[in-house]
């Protein structure tokens, strides 16, 4: 490669970002694309700048480094070198074929070796989607509790939305529209992926393209061809497909 590769530096500690930028300035193969100080800002900068490589801290306010990658999705992840002061994630990172893993504090020589690996990988064009999918699936922590917050984009900003304030999720092509007490938002996830992460005691499938918060349901009315119509607390409504009618009523202790 003849042109420098762009690098985004993500760390919540200003001295750590300054150190990385100083090391990067000594290597002509790479150029600084920008920096971010938390997970939400990292997502926005990666989407806007599309860097070749991200120096990504793991423990940050809001979103962890792993959650940043999960939010982006495998098709939009650049190459990643993780950094952290804790070593419990190292094995996962290496098993997942991350470029490298830097354990703080590290020196210039250790940093240069990590850049060498990134340069080689990018030079060989090994940025295939399957490897990134493997990275995400391997790094995803065991799910101990359902999703409580969802990161949604409002204008140029990312906002953390409480899931219990969502009345329903509606599939729209490759996106999901979120109906919440704070308004409507589009998120780049599939409905199936969201369903797997939500509390099944609260959110239920009522249509092949709809998930509803049971706490948001105020009335069920008859509809056509065996379907029902669910009236929601926000004044909206959604069709209860006859396919899901029996399972839905069972949640209320009612026989279909």
Coordinates of C-alpha atoms in Angstrom, one line a residue:
X1 CA 0.0 0.0 0.0
X2 CA 1.3 3.5 -0.9
X3 CA -1.2 5.6 1.0
X4 CA -1.4 5.8 4.8
X5 CA -4.1 3.9 6.5
X6 CA -6.6 5.9 8.6
X7 CA -6.8 5.2 12.4
X8 CA -9.5 6.2 14.9
X9 CA -8.4 6.3 18.5
X10 CA -11.1 5.5 21.1
X11 CA -10.4 5.8 24.8
X12 CA -12.2 7.6 27.6
X13 CA -8.9 8.8 29.1
X14 CA -7.3 11.8 27.4
X15 CA -3.7 10.8 28.4
X16 CA -4.2 7.4 26.8
X17 CA -5.4 9.0 23.6
X18 CA -2.5 11.4 23.6
X19 CA -0.1 8.5 24.0
X20 CA -1.5 6.6 21.0
X21 CA -1.5 9.7 18.8
X22 CA 2.1 10.3 19.7
X23 CA 3.0 6.7 18.8
X24 CA 1.0 7.0 15.5
X25 CA 2.9 10.2 14.5
X26 CA 6.1 8.2 14.4
X27 CA 4.7 5.7 11.8
X28 CA 4.3 7.0 8.3
X29 CA 2.2 4.0 7.3
X30 CA -0.8 5.3 9.4
X31 CA -2.6 8.6 9.7
X32 CA -4.9 9.8 12.5
X33 CA -8.5 9.9 11.3
X34 CA -9.9 11.2 14.6
X35 CA -10.6 10.3 18.2
X36 CA -13.6 9.4 20.4
X37 CA -13.9 9.4 24.2
X38 CA -16.8 7.0 24.7
X39 CA -18.6 4.2 23.0
X40 CA -21.5 6.3 21.5
X41 CA -19.0 8.8 20.0
X42 CA -17.0 5.9 18.7
X43 CA -20.0 4.5 16.8
X44 CA -20.7 7.9 15.3
X45 CA -17.1 8.5 14.3
X46 CA -16.7 5.1 12.7
X47 CA -19.8 5.6 10.7
X48 CA -18.8 9.0 9.6
X49 CA -15.0 8.6 9.0
X50 CA -14.9 4.9 8.0
X51 CA -11.3 4.4 9.3
X52 CA -9.3 1.4 8.2
X53 CA -8.3 0.6 11.8
X54 CA -9.7 1.4 15.3
X55 CA -7.6 1.4 18.5
X56 CA -10.5 0.5 20.8
X57 CA -10.6 0.7 24.5
X58 CA -12.9 -2.0 26.1
X59 CA -14.0 -0.4 29.4
X60 CA -15.7 2.9 28.6
X61 CA -18.8 4.9 29.8
X62 CA -22.1 4.0 28.1
X63 CA -20.9 1.3 25.7
X64 CA -18.0 -1.1 26.0
X65 CA -15.7 -1.7 23.1
X66 CA -17.5 -5.0 22.4
X67 CA -20.9 -3.2 22.4
X68 CA -19.5 -0.6 19.9
X69 CA -18.8 -3.5 17.5
X70 CA -22.2 -5.0 18.1
X71 CA -23.9 -1.7 17.4
X72 CA -22.1 -1.3 14.2
X73 CA -22.7 -4.8 12.9
X74 CA -20.2 -7.0 11.1
X75 CA -20.6 -5.4 7.7
X76 CA -19.5 -2.0 9.1
X77 CA -16.7 -3.0 11.5
X78 CA -13.1 -1.8 10.6
X79 CA -10.1 -3.7 11.7
X80 CA -9.7 -3.5 15.5
X81 CA -6.9 -3.5 18.0
X82 CA -8.3 -3.7 21.5
X83 CA -6.7 -2.0 24.5
X84 CA -7.5 -2.3 28.2
X85 CA -6.0 -2.3 31.6
X86 CA -7.5 -5.7 32.3
X87 CA -6.5 -9.0 30.8
X88 CA -9.6 -11.1 31.2
X89 CA -10.7 -10.3 27.6
X90 CA -7.4 -11.2 26.0
X91 CA -8.2 -14.8 25.2
X92 CA -11.5 -13.9 23.6
X93 CA -9.9 -11.3 21.5
X94 CA -7.1 -13.6 20.2
X95 CA -9.5 -16.5 19.7
X96 CA -11.7 -14.2 17.6
X97 CA -8.7 -13.2 15.4
X98 CA -8.7 -9.6 16.4
X99 CA -5.6 -7.8 15.0
X100 CA -4.1 -7.6 18.4
X101 CA -4.7 -6.9 22.0
X102 CA -2.7 -4.2 24.0
X103 CA -2.6 -4.5 27.7
X104 CA -2.0 -1.2 29.4
X105 CA 0.5 0.1 30.1
X106 CA 2.3 -0.7 26.8
X107 CA 5.4 0.9 25.3
X108 CA 6.2 2.2 21.8
X109 CA 7.8 -1.1 20.7
X110 CA 4.7 -3.2 21.7
X111 CA 2.5 -0.7 19.9
X112 CA 4.6 -0.8 16.8
X113 CA 4.3 -4.6 16.7
X114 CA 0.5 -4.3 16.8
X115 CA 0.5 -1.8 13.9
X116 CA 2.7 -4.2 12.0
X117 CA 0.1 -6.9 12.3
X118 CA -2.6 -4.5 11.2
X119 CA -0.6 -3.3 8.2
X120 CA 0.0 -6.9 7.1
X121 CA -3.7 -7.9 7.5
X122 CA -5.0 -4.8 5.7
X123 CA -2.3 -5.2 3.0
X124 CA -3.5 -8.8 2.4
X125 CA -7.1 -7.6 2.2
X126 CA -8.2 -9.9 5.0
X127 CA -11.2 -7.9 5.9
X128 CA -13.8 -10.4 4.9
X129 CA -17.2 -10.3 6.4
X130 CA -17.1 -13.9 7.7
X131 CA -14.0 -13.1 9.9
X132 CA -15.8 -10.1 11.3
X133 CA -18.9 -12.1 12.0
X134 CA -16.7 -14.6 13.8
X135 CA -15.2 -11.7 15.8
X136 CA -18.5 -10.5 17.0
X137 CA -20.0 -13.9 17.8
X138 CA -16.9 -14.8 19.8
X139 CA -16.7 -11.6 21.7
X140 CA -20.4 -11.4 22.6
X141 CA -20.5 -12.0 26.3
X142 CA -22.8 -14.6 27.7
X143 CA -26.3 -13.1 28.0
X144 CA -27.0 -12.9 31.8
X145 CA -29.8 -10.4 31.6
X146 CA -32.1 -9.0 28.9
X147 CA -31.4 -5.8 27.1
X148 CA -32.2 -2.8 29.2
X149 CA -31.1 0.1 27.0
X150 CA -30.9 0.6 23.2
X151 CA -28.6 3.1 21.4
X152 CA -30.6 5.1 18.8
X153 CA -29.5 7.8 16.5
X154 CA -31.2 11.2 16.8
X155 CA -29.8 13.6 14.2
X156 CA -26.1 13.5 14.6
X157 CA -26.2 12.3 18.2
X158 CA -26.7 8.8 19.7
X159 CA -29.1 8.5 22.6
X160 CA -29.6 5.7 25.1
X161 CA -33.2 4.7 25.1
X162 CA -34.7 2.7 28.0
X163 CA -36.3 -0.5 26.6
X164 CA -39.2 -0.4 29.2
X165 CA -40.3 2.8 27.6
X166 CA -40.7 1.1 24.2
X167 CA -44.3 0.1 23.2
X168 CA -43.4 -1.9 20.1
X169 CA -40.7 -2.7 17.5
X170 CA -41.7 -2.9 13.9
X171 CA -39.6 -4.4 11.1
X172 CA -38.9 -2.2 8.1
X173 CA -36.7 -3.9 5.5
X174 CA -33.2 -4.1 7.1
X175 CA -34.2 -1.8 9.9
X176 CA -36.5 -1.8 12.9
X177 CA -38.7 1.1 13.8
X178 CA -38.8 1.7 17.6
X179 CA -42.0 3.3 19.1
X180 CA -41.2 4.7 22.5
X181 CA -42.4 7.4 24.9
X182 CA -39.7 9.6 23.4
X183 CA -40.9 9.2 19.8
X184 CA -39.9 7.0 16.9
X185 CA -36.4 5.9 15.9
X186 CA -34.9 3.6 13.3
X187 CA -32.2 1.1 14.3
X188 CA -30.0 -1.0 12.1
X189 CA -30.9 -4.4 13.5
X190 CA -33.2 -7.2 12.5
X191 CA -36.3 -7.9 14.5
X192 CA -35.1 -11.4 15.2
X193 CA -31.9 -10.2 16.7
X194 CA -33.7 -7.8 18.9
X195 CA -36.2 -10.4 20.0
X196 CA -33.3 -12.7 21.1
X197 CA -32.0 -9.9 23.3
X198 CA -35.2 -8.7 24.9
X199 CA -36.9 -9.9 28.0
X200 CA -39.4 -12.6 26.7
X201 CA -41.6 -11.9 29.7
X202 CA -42.2 -8.4 28.5
X203 CA -41.9 -8.4 24.7
X204 CA -43.9 -10.9 22.6
X205 CA -44.2 -11.5 18.9
X206 CA -47.7 -10.6 17.7
X207 CA -47.0 -10.5 14.0
X208 CA -44.1 -11.6 11.8
X209 CA -43.0 -8.0 11.7
X210 CA -44.1 -6.8 15.1
X211 CA -42.9 -7.2 18.7
X212 CA -45.1 -5.6 21.4
X213 CA -44.4 -4.6 25.0
X214 CA -47.2 -6.3 27.1
X215 CA -47.1 -3.4 29.5
X216 CA -48.2 -1.1 26.6
X217 CA -51.3 -3.1 25.6
X218 CA -54.5 -1.5 26.9
X219 CA -57.2 -3.3 24.8
X220 CA -57.7 -6.1 22.3
X221 CA -60.4 -5.7 19.7
X222 CA -61.6 -8.1 17.0
X223 CA -60.3 -7.6 13.5
X224 CA -60.7 -9.4 10.2
X225 CA -60.0 -13.1 9.2
X226 CA -59.3 -14.2 12.8
X227 CA -56.8 -11.4 13.4
X228 CA -57.1 -9.0 16.4
X229 CA -56.2 -5.4 16.9
X230 CA -54.1 -4.4 19.9
X231 CA -54.7 -0.8 21.2
X232 CA -51.6 0.6 22.9
X233 CA -51.0 3.1 25.6
X234 CA -49.5 5.6 23.2
X235 CA -52.7 5.7 21.1
X236 CA -51.3 3.5 18.4
X237 CA -52.5 0.0 17.4
X238 CA -51.0 -3.1 15.9
X239 CA -52.4 -6.2 14.3
X240 CA -52.4 -9.4 16.4
X241 CA -52.0 -12.1 13.7
X242 CA -54.0 -15.2 14.2
X243 CA -50.7 -17.1 13.9
X244 CA -49.6 -15.6 17.2
X245 CA -53.0 -15.1 18.8
X246 CA -53.1 -18.3 20.9
X247 CA -49.6 -17.7 22.3
X248 CA -50.4 -14.1 23.1
X249 CA -53.6 -14.9 25.0
X250 CA -51.8 -17.6 27.0
X251 CA -49.5 -14.9 28.3
X252 CA -52.6 -13.4 29.8
X253 CA -53.9 -16.6 31.2
X254 CA -56.7 -16.7 28.6
X255 CA -57.6 -19.6 26.3
X256 CA -57.7 -18.7 22.6

